[in-house]
């Protein structure tokens, strides 16, 4: 029952006080978000004093982009400052972050097409047409899973993929979008001869030996990173020792000058992988930034250091 201190308002009065339309108030009432306190003799809705505060809350939550089910959970929660609102806001922030990343990729892709020579637009549209926004890294991961030895331990495979698969930048430049699209095209194209060629060391080491190999190579690449960032010329040292030791373990041999000479011949160049690492470097590096080291650039540096060491010990 109403009192002098707590007058009931009609739907029109509530809408006017809230700066909303009658249609809006009726919409939330019909969905149970804004319960009425009573009905007039003519069956018209009447709202109590808390209705204005609740309507203001509902409209604020909707303005933040929360869905009706999320708004209902917040409204039904007695503590507006509690976990229900925190969870709803956090969920919306995650969704908004995904939407912003997608929009940035679309913007960079549009610039890529709009700024390229007309003769190149058809090819770029073809490359971009198969990408989601932002793009998925799943095709790149499948490419490497086919390259790694079968039955390699899951933890070792996950560690390798983390290093080998570049994540799409949140705010890409058109050149990074193009490089990622080219990576996608390359990794989804049929392999030469119908299957991904395997390096000799996979056959020799087997799945578990390959896991040990890539753990050792990861250490060697990490040691090489500072040299690459400082643009130092390849040279023998701790990084090369770790590199040679990783291969010696895989081949069941002992690291020695003779082994290093044989290793040089065994490390065959794979143009497809070279191209992968070139594109990966572009994806990871903004146009104005310094190239980020990749396993491919680290391996090139270490091979050059190995050849230098072989020349020195010959």
mmCIF file of C-alpha atoms in Angstrom, residues 23-298:
data_model
loop_
_atom_site.group_PDB
_atom_site.id
_atom_site.type_symbol
_atom_site.label_atom_id
_atom_site.label_comp_id
_atom_site.label_asym_id
_atom_site.label_seq_id
_atom_site.Cartn_x
_atom_site.Cartn_y
_atom_site.Cartn_z
ATOM 1 C CA UNK A 23 7.732 1.609 -24.355
ATOM 2 C CA UNK A 24 11.070 1.005 -22.596
ATOM 3 C CA UNK A 25 9.475 0.792 -19.159
ATOM 4 C CA UNK A 26 6.798 -1.575 -20.447
ATOM 5 C CA UNK A 27 9.463 -3.744 -22.125
ATOM 6 C CA UNK A 28 11.364 -4.292 -18.874
ATOM 7 C CA UNK A 29 8.159 -4.746 -16.901
ATOM 8 C CA UNK A 30 6.878 -7.432 -19.270
ATOM 9 C CA UNK A 31 10.136 -9.336 -18.784
ATOM 10 C CA UNK A 32 9.918 -9.240 -15.014
ATOM 11 C CA UNK A 33 12.939 -6.987 -14.561
ATOM 12 C CA UNK A 34 10.849 -4.073 -13.258
ATOM 13 C CA UNK A 35 7.996 -5.449 -11.158
ATOM 14 C CA UNK A 36 4.980 -3.222 -10.609
ATOM 15 C CA UNK A 37 3.751 -2.551 -7.074
ATOM 16 C CA UNK A 38 0.029 -2.356 -7.854
ATOM 17 C CA UNK A 39 -2.630 -1.713 -10.498
ATOM 18 C CA UNK A 40 -5.071 1.205 -10.616
ATOM 19 C CA UNK A 41 -8.813 0.693 -10.664
ATOM 20 C CA UNK A 42 -8.597 0.867 -14.444
ATOM 21 C CA UNK A 43 -5.856 -1.785 -14.557
ATOM 22 C CA UNK A 44 -2.980 0.635 -15.145
ATOM 23 C CA UNK A 45 0.458 -0.207 -13.741
ATOM 24 C CA UNK A 46 1.729 1.562 -10.683
ATOM 25 C CA UNK A 47 5.354 1.537 -9.531
ATOM 26 C CA UNK A 48 6.844 2.026 -6.090
ATOM 27 C CA UNK A 49 9.714 4.341 -5.094
ATOM 28 C CA UNK A 50 12.428 1.745 -5.762
ATOM 29 C CA UNK A 51 11.327 1.378 -9.387
ATOM 30 C CA UNK A 52 13.196 4.510 -10.489
ATOM 31 C CA UNK A 53 16.445 3.291 -8.952
ATOM 32 C CA UNK A 54 15.978 -0.172 -10.461
ATOM 33 C CA UNK A 55 15.110 1.204 -13.900
ATOM 34 C CA UNK A 56 18.219 3.419 -13.782
ATOM 35 C CA UNK A 57 20.346 0.374 -12.902
ATOM 36 C CA UNK A 58 18.836 -1.707 -15.708
ATOM 37 C CA UNK A 59 19.455 1.007 -18.303
ATOM 38 C CA UNK A 60 23.029 1.509 -17.066
ATOM 39 C CA UNK A 61 23.764 -2.206 -17.378
ATOM 40 C CA UNK A 62 22.230 -2.333 -20.848
ATOM 41 C CA UNK A 63 24.300 0.713 -21.875
ATOM 42 C CA UNK A 64 27.402 -1.257 -20.833
ATOM 43 C CA UNK A 65 26.360 -3.986 -23.247
ATOM 44 C CA UNK A 66 25.180 -6.612 -20.763
ATOM 45 C CA UNK A 67 22.599 -9.036 -22.088
ATOM 46 C CA UNK A 68 19.124 -9.345 -20.590
ATOM 47 C CA UNK A 69 19.961 -12.634 -18.771
ATOM 48 C CA UNK A 70 23.053 -10.965 -17.272
ATOM 49 C CA UNK A 71 20.979 -7.922 -16.251
ATOM 50 C CA UNK A 72 18.431 -10.213 -14.616
ATOM 51 C CA UNK A 73 21.126 -11.938 -12.550
ATOM 52 C CA UNK A 74 22.477 -8.576 -11.369
ATOM 53 C CA UNK A 75 19.011 -7.198 -10.565
ATOM 54 C CA UNK A 76 18.066 -10.343 -8.673
ATOM 55 C CA UNK A 77 21.267 -10.074 -6.600
ATOM 56 C CA UNK A 78 20.704 -8.215 -3.339
ATOM 57 C CA UNK A 79 24.256 -6.825 -3.351
ATOM 58 C CA UNK A 80 24.780 -4.716 -6.482
ATOM 59 C CA UNK A 81 28.487 -4.417 -5.633
ATOM 60 C CA UNK A 82 28.818 -8.189 -5.306
ATOM 61 C CA UNK A 83 30.264 -10.990 -7.400
ATOM 62 C CA UNK A 84 27.326 -11.262 -9.798
ATOM 63 C CA UNK A 85 27.975 -7.785 -11.198
ATOM 64 C CA UNK A 86 31.754 -8.320 -11.178
ATOM 65 C CA UNK A 87 31.391 -11.554 -13.135
ATOM 66 C CA UNK A 88 28.978 -9.985 -15.624
ATOM 67 C CA UNK A 89 31.286 -7.018 -16.241
ATOM 68 C CA UNK A 90 34.339 -9.276 -16.588
ATOM 69 C CA UNK A 91 32.483 -11.457 -19.091
ATOM 70 C CA UNK A 92 31.462 -8.436 -21.134
ATOM 71 C CA UNK A 93 35.031 -7.105 -21.086
ATOM 72 C CA UNK A 94 36.275 -10.406 -22.494
ATOM 73 C CA UNK A 95 33.658 -10.307 -25.229
ATOM 74 C CA UNK A 96 34.465 -6.699 -26.015
ATOM 75 C CA UNK A 97 38.170 -7.509 -26.216
ATOM 76 C CA UNK A 98 37.436 -10.209 -28.788
ATOM 77 C CA UNK A 99 35.240 -7.834 -30.768
ATOM 78 C CA UNK A 100 37.944 -5.142 -30.756
ATOM 79 C CA UNK A 101 40.610 -7.613 -31.946
ATOM 80 C CA UNK A 102 38.321 -8.695 -34.771
ATOM 81 C CA UNK A 103 37.664 -5.085 -35.763
ATOM 82 C CA UNK A 104 41.375 -4.246 -35.769
ATOM 83 C CA UNK A 105 42.076 -7.228 -38.026
ATOM 84 C CA UNK A 106 39.270 -6.191 -40.380
ATOM 85 C CA UNK A 107 40.619 -2.645 -40.470
ATOM 86 C CA UNK A 108 44.162 -3.816 -41.276
ATOM 87 C CA UNK A 109 42.829 -6.247 -43.905
ATOM 88 C CA UNK A 110 40.813 -3.465 -45.553
ATOM 89 C CA UNK A 111 43.898 -1.257 -45.623
ATOM 90 C CA UNK A 112 45.904 -4.121 -47.095
ATOM 91 C CA UNK A 113 43.451 -4.425 -49.983
ATOM 92 C CA UNK A 114 42.792 -0.716 -50.386
ATOM 93 C CA UNK A 115 46.454 0.334 -50.450
ATOM 94 C CA UNK A 116 47.856 -2.375 -52.727
ATOM 95 C CA UNK A 117 48.276 -2.034 -56.522
ATOM 96 C CA UNK A 118 45.056 -2.979 -58.373
ATOM 97 C CA UNK A 119 46.779 -5.923 -60.053
ATOM 98 C CA UNK A 120 47.432 -7.534 -56.640
ATOM 99 C CA UNK A 121 43.950 -7.127 -55.148
ATOM 100 C CA UNK A 122 42.479 -10.367 -56.449
ATOM 101 C CA UNK A 123 45.297 -12.430 -54.909
ATOM 102 C CA UNK A 124 45.060 -10.614 -51.593
ATOM 103 C CA UNK A 125 41.301 -11.039 -51.460
ATOM 104 C CA UNK A 126 41.755 -14.753 -52.128
ATOM 105 C CA UNK A 127 44.265 -15.033 -49.266
ATOM 106 C CA UNK A 128 42.076 -13.073 -46.859
ATOM 107 C CA UNK A 129 38.828 -14.759 -47.822
ATOM 108 C CA UNK A 130 39.663 -17.994 -45.980
ATOM 109 C CA UNK A 131 40.769 -16.334 -42.739
ATOM 110 C CA UNK A 132 38.568 -15.764 -39.711
ATOM 111 C CA UNK A 133 38.957 -12.469 -37.838
ATOM 112 C CA UNK A 134 41.059 -12.594 -35.827
ATOM 113 C CA UNK A 135 42.583 -15.628 -37.556
ATOM 114 C CA UNK A 136 42.915 -19.071 -36.042
ATOM 115 C CA UNK A 137 46.314 -20.652 -35.456
ATOM 116 C CA UNK A 138 44.891 -24.189 -35.770
ATOM 117 C CA UNK A 139 46.126 -24.745 -39.394
ATOM 118 C CA UNK A 140 49.656 -23.772 -38.355
ATOM 119 C CA UNK A 141 49.550 -26.162 -35.409
ATOM 120 C CA UNK A 142 48.315 -28.979 -37.692
ATOM 121 C CA UNK A 143 51.199 -28.276 -40.083
ATOM 122 C CA UNK A 144 53.743 -28.799 -37.320
ATOM 123 C CA UNK A 145 51.969 -31.807 -35.844
ATOM 124 C CA UNK A 146 52.318 -33.497 -39.240
ATOM 125 C CA UNK A 147 56.013 -32.567 -39.294
ATOM 126 C CA UNK A 148 56.833 -33.800 -35.782
ATOM 127 C CA UNK A 149 57.430 -37.517 -35.173
ATOM 128 C CA UNK A 150 54.287 -39.554 -34.466
ATOM 129 C CA UNK A 151 53.684 -40.353 -30.796
ATOM 130 C CA UNK A 152 55.978 -37.607 -29.547
ATOM 131 C CA UNK A 153 55.058 -36.924 -25.857
ATOM 132 C CA UNK A 154 52.207 -34.446 -25.524
ATOM 133 C CA UNK A 155 54.113 -32.089 -23.231
ATOM 134 C CA UNK A 156 57.053 -31.891 -25.643
ATOM 135 C CA UNK A 157 54.690 -31.308 -28.568
ATOM 136 C CA UNK A 158 52.888 -28.512 -26.700
ATOM 137 C CA UNK A 159 56.203 -26.816 -25.859
ATOM 138 C CA UNK A 160 57.317 -27.020 -29.485
ATOM 139 C CA UNK A 161 54.030 -25.614 -30.795
ATOM 140 C CA UNK A 162 54.165 -22.727 -28.342
ATOM 141 C CA UNK A 163 57.524 -21.700 -29.813
ATOM 142 C CA UNK A 164 56.722 -22.478 -33.454
ATOM 143 C CA UNK A 165 53.198 -21.074 -33.900
ATOM 144 C CA UNK A 166 53.038 -17.247 -33.900
ATOM 145 C CA UNK A 167 50.038 -15.659 -32.232
ATOM 146 C CA UNK A 168 48.202 -13.033 -34.325
ATOM 147 C CA UNK A 169 49.018 -9.547 -32.989
ATOM 148 C CA UNK A 170 46.128 -7.719 -31.325
ATOM 149 C CA UNK A 171 46.768 -4.537 -33.320
ATOM 150 C CA UNK A 172 48.165 -5.750 -36.650
ATOM 151 C CA UNK A 173 49.747 -3.721 -39.411
ATOM 152 C CA UNK A 174 48.610 -4.638 -42.963
ATOM 153 C CA UNK A 175 51.998 -6.280 -43.619
ATOM 154 C CA UNK A 176 51.456 -8.562 -40.612
ATOM 155 C CA UNK A 177 47.983 -9.477 -41.872
ATOM 156 C CA UNK A 178 49.435 -10.363 -45.267
ATOM 157 C CA UNK A 179 52.218 -12.463 -43.709
ATOM 158 C CA UNK A 180 49.737 -14.381 -41.544
ATOM 159 C CA UNK A 181 47.461 -14.979 -44.538
ATOM 160 C CA UNK A 182 50.453 -16.301 -46.487
ATOM 161 C CA UNK A 183 51.381 -18.552 -43.567
ATOM 162 C CA UNK A 184 47.829 -19.899 -43.535
ATOM 163 C CA UNK A 185 47.936 -20.546 -47.285
ATOM 164 C CA UNK A 186 51.331 -22.240 -47.069
ATOM 165 C CA UNK A 187 50.432 -24.520 -44.164
ATOM 166 C CA UNK A 188 47.091 -25.572 -45.667
ATOM 167 C CA UNK A 189 48.484 -26.269 -49.163
ATOM 168 C CA UNK A 190 49.065 -29.938 -50.088
ATOM 169 C CA UNK A 191 52.495 -31.196 -49.081
ATOM 170 C CA UNK A 192 54.979 -32.141 -51.814
ATOM 171 C CA UNK A 193 54.544 -35.813 -52.591
ATOM 172 C CA UNK A 194 51.328 -35.968 -50.579
ATOM 173 C CA UNK A 195 52.887 -35.890 -47.095
ATOM 174 C CA UNK A 196 55.068 -33.652 -44.995
ATOM 175 C CA UNK A 197 58.740 -34.716 -45.394
ATOM 176 C CA UNK A 198 60.468 -35.718 -42.159
ATOM 177 C CA UNK A 199 64.065 -34.836 -41.299
ATOM 178 C CA UNK A 200 66.561 -37.659 -40.905
ATOM 179 C CA UNK A 201 66.982 -37.026 -37.189
ATOM 180 C CA UNK A 202 63.327 -37.906 -36.508
ATOM 181 C CA UNK A 203 63.855 -41.385 -37.935
ATOM 182 C CA UNK A 204 67.072 -41.878 -35.964
ATOM 183 C CA UNK A 205 65.933 -40.446 -32.646
ATOM 184 C CA UNK A 206 62.331 -41.641 -32.586
ATOM 185 C CA UNK A 207 59.523 -39.864 -30.779
ATOM 186 C CA UNK A 208 61.097 -39.699 -27.312
ATOM 187 C CA UNK A 209 64.543 -38.868 -28.683
ATOM 188 C CA UNK A 210 62.993 -36.052 -30.719
ATOM 189 C CA UNK A 211 61.421 -34.671 -27.530
ATOM 190 C CA UNK A 212 64.885 -34.532 -25.935
ATOM 191 C CA UNK A 213 66.278 -32.976 -29.119
ATOM 192 C CA UNK A 214 63.743 -30.145 -29.206
ATOM 193 C CA UNK A 215 64.176 -29.439 -25.509
ATOM 194 C CA UNK A 216 67.914 -29.048 -26.151
ATOM 195 C CA UNK A 217 67.311 -26.930 -29.248
ATOM 196 C CA UNK A 218 64.944 -24.673 -27.280
ATOM 197 C CA UNK A 219 67.776 -24.028 -24.819
ATOM 198 C CA UNK A 220 70.198 -23.299 -27.680
ATOM 199 C CA UNK A 221 67.706 -20.927 -29.340
ATOM 200 C CA UNK A 222 67.156 -19.085 -26.061
ATOM 201 C CA UNK A 223 70.921 -18.602 -25.713
ATOM 202 C CA UNK A 224 71.045 -17.334 -29.303
ATOM 203 C CA UNK A 225 68.292 -14.746 -28.790
ATOM 204 C CA UNK A 226 70.500 -12.046 -27.198
ATOM 205 C CA UNK A 227 73.019 -12.361 -30.062
ATOM 206 C CA UNK A 228 70.252 -11.885 -32.626
ATOM 207 C CA UNK A 229 68.782 -8.891 -30.784
ATOM 208 C CA UNK A 230 72.213 -7.243 -30.697
ATOM 209 C CA UNK A 231 72.876 -8.176 -34.354
ATOM 210 C CA UNK A 232 76.056 -10.055 -33.421
ATOM 211 C CA UNK A 233 77.735 -12.152 -36.095
ATOM 212 C CA UNK A 234 77.539 -15.945 -35.651
ATOM 213 C CA UNK A 235 80.381 -17.374 -33.572
ATOM 214 C CA UNK A 236 81.165 -20.500 -31.529
ATOM 215 C CA UNK A 237 80.273 -20.391 -27.873
ATOM 216 C CA UNK A 238 77.724 -21.548 -25.304
ATOM 217 C CA UNK A 239 74.781 -21.409 -27.708
ATOM 218 C CA UNK A 240 76.548 -23.532 -30.330
ATOM 219 C CA UNK A 241 77.678 -26.018 -27.667
ATOM 220 C CA UNK A 242 74.054 -26.485 -26.562
ATOM 221 C CA UNK A 243 72.973 -26.837 -30.206
ATOM 222 C CA UNK A 244 75.595 -29.503 -30.987
ATOM 223 C CA UNK A 245 74.909 -31.349 -27.717
ATOM 224 C CA UNK A 246 71.196 -31.560 -28.531
ATOM 225 C CA UNK A 247 71.904 -33.214 -31.889
ATOM 226 C CA UNK A 248 74.623 -35.446 -30.427
ATOM 227 C CA UNK A 249 72.108 -36.754 -27.878
ATOM 228 C CA UNK A 250 69.519 -37.386 -30.623
ATOM 229 C CA UNK A 251 72.030 -39.285 -32.768
ATOM 230 C CA UNK A 252 73.379 -41.236 -29.789
ATOM 231 C CA UNK A 253 76.822 -39.777 -30.343
ATOM 232 C CA UNK A 254 79.383 -37.670 -28.504
ATOM 233 C CA UNK A 255 79.923 -34.028 -29.357
ATOM 234 C CA UNK A 256 83.325 -33.672 -31.015
ATOM 235 C CA UNK A 257 84.910 -31.794 -33.933
ATOM 236 C CA UNK A 258 84.291 -34.825 -36.137
ATOM 237 C CA UNK A 259 80.628 -35.032 -35.098
ATOM 238 C CA UNK A 260 80.157 -31.326 -35.828
ATOM 239 C CA UNK A 261 81.569 -31.775 -39.329
ATOM 240 C CA UNK A 262 79.143 -34.651 -39.971
ATOM 241 C CA UNK A 263 76.279 -32.640 -38.469
ATOM 242 C CA UNK A 264 76.768 -29.856 -41.018
ATOM 243 C CA UNK A 265 76.109 -32.325 -43.835
ATOM 244 C CA UNK A 266 73.086 -33.802 -42.064
ATOM 245 C CA UNK A 267 71.318 -30.482 -41.543
ATOM 246 C CA UNK A 268 69.620 -30.266 -44.916
ATOM 247 C CA UNK A 269 67.923 -26.997 -45.835
ATOM 248 C CA UNK A 270 64.145 -27.165 -46.174
ATOM 249 C CA UNK A 271 62.899 -24.215 -48.308
ATOM 250 C CA UNK A 272 59.336 -24.606 -47.081
ATOM 251 C CA UNK A 273 60.393 -24.242 -43.453
ATOM 252 C CA UNK A 274 62.697 -21.346 -44.313
ATOM 253 C CA UNK A 275 59.735 -19.533 -45.846
ATOM 254 C CA UNK A 276 57.633 -20.317 -42.763
ATOM 255 C CA UNK A 277 60.158 -18.669 -40.462
ATOM 256 C CA UNK A 278 60.527 -15.643 -42.740
ATOM 257 C CA UNK A 279 56.777 -15.031 -42.586
ATOM 258 C CA UNK A 280 56.677 -15.723 -38.852
ATOM 259 C CA UNK A 281 59.269 -12.996 -38.272
ATOM 260 C CA UNK A 282 57.027 -10.524 -40.135
ATOM 261 C CA UNK A 283 53.957 -11.540 -38.097
ATOM 262 C CA UNK A 284 55.828 -11.051 -34.828
ATOM 263 C CA UNK A 285 57.526 -7.761 -35.717
ATOM 264 C CA UNK A 286 55.745 -4.420 -36.277
ATOM 265 C CA UNK A 287 57.134 -2.546 -39.311
ATOM 266 C CA UNK A 288 58.983 -0.017 -37.141
ATOM 267 C CA UNK A 289 60.297 -2.613 -34.670
ATOM 268 C CA UNK A 290 63.410 -4.744 -34.554
ATOM 269 C CA UNK A 291 62.932 -8.308 -35.885
ATOM 270 C CA UNK A 292 61.997 -10.710 -33.110
ATOM 271 C CA UNK A 293 64.125 -13.878 -32.923
ATOM 272 C CA UNK A 294 62.363 -17.011 -34.108
ATOM 273 C CA UNK A 295 63.468 -20.654 -33.955
ATOM 274 C CA UNK A 296 64.214 -20.301 -37.675
ATOM 275 C CA UNK A 297 66.452 -17.232 -37.344
ATOM 276 C CA UNK A 298 68.167 -18.796 -34.320
#
